Amino acid sequence: MMMRLVVLLVLLWAAPSWAAITFDAVEDSPDNETSATTSWSHTVGAGSDRFLTVCIQSRGPSSEIANLPVSSLTYGGVALTRLKFHQYDDASTVFRVEQWGLVAPTVGAATVAVRFTGIPSEFGVGTSLSFFGVNQSITVDADAGASVTCTTLSASITTVAANAWIVDCAVGRNDSGLTVGSGQTARTDRVVGVSEGTNDGVGVSTVNGKATPGVEVMDWTQASSTNWAQSAIALAPSGGSDPAPSSPSTATVRWTNGIDAVGVTSAILRRCLGPAC
């Protein structure tokens, strides 16, 4: 016996509600570090799908460019993965920014420990941020980097997942620091390197959920046209994105019953969503 059923693909099943990313905590490193290491304490809350990011900003003369990269970064002794870096060298001074990540950091207080390749002779500082509801892949949703000499720091990033959070990491040479752009939440905004006479502004900000995937400009301003460097990463929600609506909105499903299905007059259809399907 042949059965035929018209299924309303859009109307019969309600879309699931995906988990959203939420902010947990932020901590800064000490200012004015001029050694090969720096460390600070960060406390991660007891939320699900935890994710830790660490932004590192460093500065030194061009002759010491090899000293600025981070050689290792751990949280509670567990190694983080470098997700993005960007640097600007004007043949005199180098600015470098790096962003690192850790899936499922341990709940509670632990030490963020940073070791540079050499000694950043002007400064090497950092900021840690923890989140809940983040996709537990170490691969970020998107990333971007930019640098030049002007008053506006600006990095354009194109997100892929709906409701992704964007985290940037910025450093500018202006003595009075930075001003965060519209639509961003400043997580840290401070002047560092005072004892070395550099007086540079460093900032970390977030866009708290970009509902529609696409281009987002992460920006800061500084009072004068000076050097700067910036990077940005996007974190996808742990639940992913709703599937796009089917087109057309109806479909005809046909099948033939087995020879042992005498008298069958109905059937159950199940729709499966998610990567396991």
mmCIF file of C-alpha atoms in Angstrom:
data_model
loop_
_atom_site.group_PDB
_atom_site.id
_atom_site.type_symbol
_atom_site.label_atom_id
_atom_site.label_comp_id
_atom_site.label_asym_id
_atom_site.label_seq_id
_atom_site.Cartn_x
_atom_site.Cartn_y
_atom_site.Cartn_z
ATOM 1 C CA MET A 1 0.000 0.000 0.000
ATOM 2 C CA MET A 2 1.330 3.466 -0.938
ATOM 3 C CA MET A 3 1.003 6.256 1.623
ATOM 4 C CA ARG A 4 1.289 9.987 0.923
ATOM 5 C CA LEU A 5 1.654 12.818 3.400
ATOM 6 C CA VAL A 6 2.093 16.565 2.957
ATOM 7 C CA VAL A 7 4.398 17.995 5.637
ATOM 8 C CA LEU A 8 4.392 21.663 6.612
ATOM 9 C CA LEU A 9 8.095 22.001 7.246
ATOM 10 C CA VAL A 10 8.035 25.454 8.770
ATOM 11 C CA LEU A 11 4.840 25.426 10.775
ATOM 12 C CA LEU A 12 4.702 21.991 12.393
ATOM 13 C CA TRP A 13 7.900 22.203 14.445
ATOM 14 C CA ALA A 14 8.941 25.135 16.581
ATOM 15 C CA ALA A 15 12.585 26.207 16.279
ATOM 16 C CA PRO A 16 14.734 25.351 19.300
ATOM 17 C CA SER A 17 16.060 28.092 21.577
ATOM 18 C CA TRP A 18 19.865 28.070 21.411
ATOM 19 C CA ALA A 19 22.111 28.824 24.381
ATOM 20 C CA ALA A 20 23.429 32.384 24.495
ATOM 21 C CA ILE A 21 26.923 33.534 25.462
ATOM 22 C CA THR A 22 27.152 35.402 28.768
ATOM 23 C CA PHE A 23 30.032 37.315 30.333
ATOM 24 C CA ASP A 24 31.638 35.940 33.488
ATOM 25 C CA ALA A 25 34.691 37.897 34.704
ATOM 26 C CA VAL A 26 37.670 40.066 33.710
ATOM 27 C CA GLU A 27 41.083 40.555 35.342
ATOM 28 C CA ASP A 28 44.136 42.643 34.408
ATOM 29 C CA SER A 29 47.830 41.899 34.741
ATOM 30 C CA PRO A 30 50.103 44.238 36.703
ATOM 31 C CA ASP A 31 51.164 47.386 34.841
ATOM 32 C CA ASN A 32 54.672 48.195 33.657
ATOM 33 C CA GLU A 33 56.052 44.665 33.399
ATOM 34 C CA THR A 34 59.608 44.681 32.042
ATOM 35 C CA SER A 35 60.573 41.076 32.677
ATOM 36 C CA ALA A 36 60.229 37.922 30.590
ATOM 37 C CA THR A 37 57.194 36.807 32.632
ATOM 38 C CA THR A 38 54.025 38.250 34.101
ATOM 39 C CA SER A 39 51.141 36.661 35.998
ATOM 40 C CA TRP A 40 47.855 37.437 37.712
ATOM 41 C CA SER A 41 44.862 35.656 39.252
ATOM 42 C CA HIS A 42 41.567 35.059 37.451
ATOM 43 C CA THR A 43 38.440 33.436 38.925
ATOM 44 C CA VAL A 44 36.182 31.442 36.586
ATOM 45 C CA GLY A 45 32.552 30.978 37.610
ATOM 46 C CA ALA A 46 30.605 27.719 37.608
ATOM 47 C CA GLY A 47 28.690 28.190 34.345
ATOM 48 C CA SER A 48 28.417 25.669 31.508
ATOM 49 C CA ASP A 49 30.380 25.728 28.242
ATOM 50 C CA ARG A 50 33.116 27.880 29.770
ATOM 51 C CA PHE A 51 35.734 29.663 27.664
ATOM 52 C CA LEU A 52 38.731 31.792 28.694
ATOM 53 C CA THR A 53 40.384 34.390 26.461
ATOM 54 C CA VAL A 54 43.586 36.276 27.214
ATOM 55 C CA CYS A 55 44.684 39.456 25.416
ATOM 56 C CA ILE A 56 48.400 40.344 25.503
ATOM 57 C CA GLN A 57 49.754 43.776 24.510
ATOM 58 C CA SER A 58 53.504 44.417 24.298
ATOM 59 C CA ARG A 59 55.862 47.132 23.087
ATOM 60 C CA GLY A 60 59.577 47.402 22.398
ATOM 61 C CA PRO A 61 62.074 48.965 20.005
ATOM 62 C CA SER A 62 62.316 47.452 16.524
ATOM 63 C CA SER A 63 65.780 46.128 17.363
ATOM 64 C CA GLU A 64 64.122 43.914 20.022
ATOM 65 C CA ILE A 65 61.169 42.677 17.961
ATOM 66 C CA ALA A 66 62.096 39.046 18.662
ATOM 67 C CA ASN A 67 61.483 39.585 22.395
ATOM 68 C CA LEU A 68 57.783 40.458 22.117
ATOM 69 C CA PRO A 69 56.008 37.218 21.089
ATOM 70 C CA VAL A 70 54.485 35.101 23.857
ATOM 71 C CA SER A 71 56.272 31.762 24.090
ATOM 72 C CA SER A 72 53.842 30.167 26.562
ATOM 73 C CA LEU A 73 50.595 31.072 28.315
ATOM 74 C CA THR A 74 48.874 28.910 30.934
ATOM 75 C CA TYR A 75 45.882 29.061 33.282
ATOM 76 C CA GLY A 76 46.288 26.956 36.400
ATOM 77 C CA GLY A 77 49.131 25.175 34.618
ATOM 78 C CA VAL A 78 46.992 24.280 31.566
ATOM 79 C CA ALA A 79 48.282 25.633 28.242
ATOM 80 C CA LEU A 80 46.150 28.020 26.174
ATOM 81 C CA THR A 81 46.106 28.089 22.359
ATOM 82 C CA ARG A 82 47.051 31.229 20.451
ATOM 83 C CA LEU A 83 44.055 32.273 18.360
ATOM 84 C CA LYS A 84 45.276 35.509 16.737
ATOM 85 C CA PHE A 85 48.217 37.903 16.720
ATOM 86 C CA HIS A 86 49.048 41.148 14.958
ATOM 87 C CA GLN A 87 51.974 43.540 15.170
ATOM 88 C CA TYR A 88 53.007 46.921 13.807
ATOM 89 C CA ASP A 89 56.628 47.910 13.205
ATOM 90 C CA ASP A 90 57.416 51.431 11.977
ATOM 91 C CA ALA A 91 61.174 50.652 11.947
ATOM 92 C CA SER A 92 61.508 52.345 15.320
ATOM 93 C CA THR A 93 58.871 50.900 17.671
ATOM 94 C CA VAL A 94 56.914 47.644 17.589
ATOM 95 C CA PHE A 95 53.405 47.122 18.984
ATOM 96 C CA ARG A 96 52.174 43.534 19.247
ATOM 97 C CA VAL A 97 48.788 42.124 20.288
ATOM 98 C CA GLU A 98 47.954 38.458 20.819
ATOM 99 C CA GLN A 99 44.737 36.635 21.755
ATOM 100 C CA TRP A 100 44.744 33.176 23.342
ATOM 101 C CA GLY A 101 41.937 30.788 24.308
ATOM 102 C CA LEU A 102 41.159 27.862 26.597
ATOM 103 C CA VAL A 103 38.115 25.568 26.409
ATOM 104 C CA ALA A 104 36.504 24.561 29.717
ATOM 105 C CA PRO A 105 38.863 26.327 32.157
ATOM 106 C CA THR A 106 38.737 24.987 35.707
ATOM 107 C CA VAL A 107 36.132 26.618 37.957
ATOM 108 C CA GLY A 108 37.613 28.807 40.693
ATOM 109 C CA ALA A 109 40.691 30.979 41.090
ATOM 110 C CA ALA A 110 43.887 30.127 39.211
ATOM 111 C CA THR A 111 46.956 31.933 37.883
ATOM 112 C CA VAL A 112 47.308 33.249 34.360
ATOM 113 C CA ALA A 113 51.042 32.892 33.639
ATOM 114 C CA VAL A 114 52.653 34.511 30.589
ATOM 115 C CA ARG A 115 56.199 34.016 29.337
ATOM 116 C CA PHE A 116 57.568 36.158 26.515
ATOM 117 C CA THR A 117 60.287 35.038 24.113
ATOM 118 C CA GLY A 118 62.555 37.706 25.610
ATOM 119 C CA ILE A 119 62.113 40.798 27.768
ATOM 120 C CA PRO A 120 59.666 43.442 26.446
ATOM 121 C CA SER A 121 61.811 46.423 27.429
ATOM 122 C CA GLU A 122 58.880 48.885 27.425
ATOM 123 C CA PHE A 123 55.937 46.754 28.570
ATOM 124 C CA GLY A 124 54.179 43.424 28.282
ATOM 125 C CA VAL A 125 50.698 43.357 29.846
ATOM 126 C CA GLY A 126 47.527 41.319 29.588
ATOM 127 C CA THR A 127 43.816 40.932 30.334
ATOM 128 C CA SER A 128 41.848 37.718 30.885
ATOM 129 C CA LEU A 129 38.115 37.293 30.251
ATOM 130 C CA SER A 130 35.870 34.297 30.913
ATOM 131 C CA PHE A 131 32.510 33.497 29.319
ATOM 132 C CA PHE A 132 29.721 30.923 29.524
ATOM 133 C CA GLY A 133 27.747 29.391 26.652
ATOM 134 C CA VAL A 134 30.639 29.349 24.154
ATOM 135 C CA ASN A 135 31.078 26.697 21.466
ATOM 136 C CA GLN A 136 33.618 24.253 22.873
ATOM 137 C CA SER A 137 35.806 24.203 19.785
ATOM 138 C CA ILE A 138 39.135 26.010 20.098
ATOM 139 C CA THR A 139 38.659 27.286 16.516
ATOM 140 C CA VAL A 140 37.181 30.784 16.648
ATOM 141 C CA ASP A 141 34.198 31.819 14.545
ATOM 142 C CA ALA A 142 36.222 34.589 12.820
ATOM 143 C CA ASP A 143 39.280 36.768 13.369
ATOM 144 C CA ALA A 144 40.802 40.036 12.127
ATOM 145 C CA GLY A 145 43.777 42.321 12.687
ATOM 146 C CA ALA A 146 44.776 45.855 11.732
ATOM 147 C CA SER A 147 47.399 48.533 12.408
ATOM 148 C CA VAL A 148 48.508 51.927 11.092
ATOM 149 C CA THR A 149 49.213 55.470 12.321
ATOM 150 C CA CYS A 150 46.068 57.575 12.859
ATOM 151 C CA THR A 151 43.572 58.654 15.540
ATOM 152 C CA THR A 152 41.065 55.808 14.989
ATOM 153 C CA LEU A 153 41.870 52.185 15.769
ATOM 154 C CA SER A 154 39.656 50.032 13.580
ATOM 155 C CA ALA A 155 39.484 46.312 12.775
ATOM 156 C CA SER A 156 36.682 44.865 10.612
ATOM 157 C CA ILE A 157 35.632 41.308 11.421
ATOM 158 C CA THR A 158 33.025 39.200 9.598
ATOM 159 C CA THR A 159 31.150 36.858 11.928
ATOM 160 C CA VAL A 160 29.673 33.541 10.769
ATOM 161 C CA ALA A 161 27.414 32.296 13.586
ATOM 162 C CA ALA A 162 24.299 34.125 14.735
ATOM 163 C CA ASN A 163 24.662 35.819 18.145
ATOM 164 C CA ALA A 164 28.459 35.529 18.148
ATOM 165 C CA TRP A 165 30.365 37.608 20.705
ATOM 166 C CA ILE A 166 33.357 39.630 19.486
ATOM 167 C CA VAL A 167 36.419 40.271 21.666
ATOM 168 C CA ASP A 168 39.116 42.741 20.627
ATOM 169 C CA CYS A 169 42.621 43.493 21.914
ATOM 170 C CA ALA A 170 44.063 46.954 21.244
ATOM 171 C CA VAL A 171 47.085 49.140 22.026
ATOM 172 C CA GLY A 172 47.653 52.775 21.047
ATOM 173 C CA ARG A 173 50.622 55.062 21.490
ATOM 174 C CA ASN A 174 48.738 58.143 22.705
ATOM 175 C CA ASP A 175 49.668 59.231 26.247
ATOM 176 C CA SER A 176 46.080 59.862 27.361
ATOM 177 C CA GLY A 177 44.811 56.400 26.502
ATOM 178 C CA LEU A 178 41.909 55.157 24.365
ATOM 179 C CA THR A 179 38.145 55.747 24.076
ATOM 180 C CA VAL A 180 35.996 52.737 23.240
ATOM 181 C CA GLY A 181 33.763 52.792 20.154
ATOM 182 C CA SER A 182 29.979 52.886 20.052
ATOM 183 C CA GLY A 183 28.217 49.555 20.542
ATOM 184 C CA GLN A 184 31.159 47.992 22.367
ATOM 185 C CA THR A 185 31.489 47.260 26.074
ATOM 186 C CA ALA A 186 34.916 48.218 27.457
ATOM 187 C CA ARG A 187 36.255 45.374 29.608
ATOM 188 C CA THR A 188 39.522 47.177 30.324
ATOM 189 C CA ASP A 189 40.771 50.616 29.312
ATOM 190 C CA ARG A 190 43.963 51.776 31.007
ATOM 191 C CA VAL A 191 47.314 53.513 30.515
ATOM 192 C CA VAL A 192 50.390 51.331 30.971
ATOM 193 C CA GLY A 193 54.150 51.741 30.757
ATOM 194 C CA VAL A 194 54.186 54.851 32.927
ATOM 195 C CA SER A 195 57.449 54.072 34.681
ATOM 196 C CA GLU A 196 59.093 53.382 31.313
ATOM 197 C CA GLY A 197 57.850 56.716 29.977
ATOM 198 C CA THR A 198 55.735 55.166 27.228
ATOM 199 C CA ASN A 199 52.260 56.003 28.611
ATOM 200 C CA ASP A 200 50.369 53.905 26.086
ATOM 201 C CA GLY A 201 46.664 53.075 26.098
ATOM 202 C CA VAL A 202 45.544 49.440 26.102
ATOM 203 C CA GLY A 203 41.966 48.268 25.738
ATOM 204 C CA VAL A 204 39.812 45.155 25.536
ATOM 205 C CA SER A 205 36.143 45.344 24.560
ATOM 206 C CA THR A 206 33.285 43.087 23.516
ATOM 207 C CA VAL A 207 30.265 43.209 21.247
ATOM 208 C CA ASN A 208 27.743 41.295 23.315
ATOM 209 C CA GLY A 209 26.079 39.149 20.695
ATOM 210 C CA LYS A 210 25.853 40.067 17.010
ATOM 211 C CA ALA A 211 22.402 38.733 16.112
ATOM 212 C CA THR A 212 22.875 38.745 12.348
ATOM 213 C CA PRO A 213 26.191 37.403 11.041
ATOM 214 C CA GLY A 214 28.260 39.814 8.986
ATOM 215 C CA VAL A 215 30.764 42.652 9.203
ATOM 216 C CA GLU A 216 31.373 44.413 12.527
ATOM 217 C CA VAL A 217 33.891 47.240 12.984
ATOM 218 C CA MET A 218 35.685 47.183 16.336
ATOM 219 C CA ASP A 219 37.052 50.654 16.991
ATOM 220 C CA TRP A 220 38.709 52.897 19.551
ATOM 221 C CA THR A 221 39.905 56.506 19.278
ATOM 222 C CA GLN A 222 42.998 58.259 20.600
ATOM 223 C CA ALA A 223 43.609 61.992 20.935
ATOM 224 C CA SER A 224 46.464 62.229 18.423
ATOM 225 C CA SER A 225 47.590 60.454 15.268
ATOM 226 C CA THR A 226 50.009 57.816 16.578
ATOM 227 C CA ASN A 227 50.834 54.150 16.088
ATOM 228 C CA TRP A 228 48.415 51.416 17.083
ATOM 229 C CA ALA A 229 47.721 47.701 16.654
ATOM 230 C CA GLN A 230 44.504 45.742 17.156
ATOM 231 C CA SER A 231 43.104 42.239 16.734
ATOM 232 C CA ALA A 232 39.619 40.767 17.115
ATOM 233 C CA ILE A 233 38.109 37.296 17.445
ATOM 234 C CA ALA A 234 34.500 36.082 17.396
ATOM 235 C CA LEU A 235 33.156 33.339 19.680
ATOM 236 C CA ALA A 236 30.195 31.235 18.531
ATOM 237 C CA PRO A 237 27.409 30.237 20.964
ATOM 238 C CA SER A 238 27.565 26.632 22.146
ATOM 239 C CA GLY A 239 24.160 25.833 20.621
ATOM 240 C CA GLY A 240 25.035 27.078 17.141
ATOM 241 C CA SER A 241 22.603 28.873 14.839
ATOM 242 C CA ASP A 242 19.003 28.117 13.881
ATOM 243 C CA PRO A 243 18.781 26.445 10.455
ATOM 244 C CA ALA A 244 17.551 28.627 7.623
ATOM 245 C CA PRO A 245 13.821 28.255 6.713
ATOM 246 C CA SER A 246 13.057 25.615 4.092
ATOM 247 C CA SER A 247 12.043 26.739 0.628
ATOM 248 C CA PRO A 248 9.404 25.903 -0.457
ATOM 249 C CA SER A 249 7.516 25.651 2.836
ATOM 250 C CA THR A 250 5.837 22.307 1.991
ATOM 251 C CA ALA A 251 7.117 18.982 0.742
ATOM 252 C CA THR A 252 5.507 15.731 -0.314
ATOM 253 C CA VAL A 253 6.791 12.597 1.389
ATOM 254 C CA ARG A 254 6.067 9.203 -0.220
ATOM 255 C CA TRP A 255 7.016 5.674 0.796
ATOM 256 C CA THR A 256 5.893 2.081 0.247
ATOM 257 C CA ASN A 257 4.938 -0.060 3.230
ATOM 258 C CA GLY A 258 6.572 -3.459 3.634
ATOM 259 C CA ILE A 259 4.589 -6.591 2.813
ATOM 260 C CA ASP A 260 4.005 -7.168 6.518
ATOM 261 C CA ALA A 261 2.399 -3.736 7.068
ATOM 262 C CA VAL A 262 -1.156 -4.831 6.256
ATOM 263 C CA GLY A 263 -3.769 -2.255 7.175
ATOM 264 C CA VAL A 264 -1.295 0.540 8.123
ATOM 265 C CA THR A 265 -3.052 3.877 7.756
ATOM 266 C CA SER A 266 -0.744 6.327 9.547
ATOM 267 C CA ALA A 267 2.905 7.024 10.278
ATOM 268 C CA ILE A 268 5.058 9.107 12.625
ATOM 269 C CA LEU A 269 7.580 11.581 11.211
ATOM 270 C CA ARG A 270 10.421 12.951 13.323
ATOM 271 C CA ARG A 271 12.594 15.927 12.539
ATOM 272 C CA CYS A 272 16.147 15.954 13.881
ATOM 273 C CA LEU A 273 18.233 19.115 14.380
ATOM 274 C CA GLY A 274 21.844 19.632 15.295
ATOM 275 C CA PRO A 275 25.297 18.310 14.348
ATOM 276 C CA ALA A 276 24.476 14.773 15.559
ATOM 277 C CA CYS A 277 21.943 14.481 12.731
#
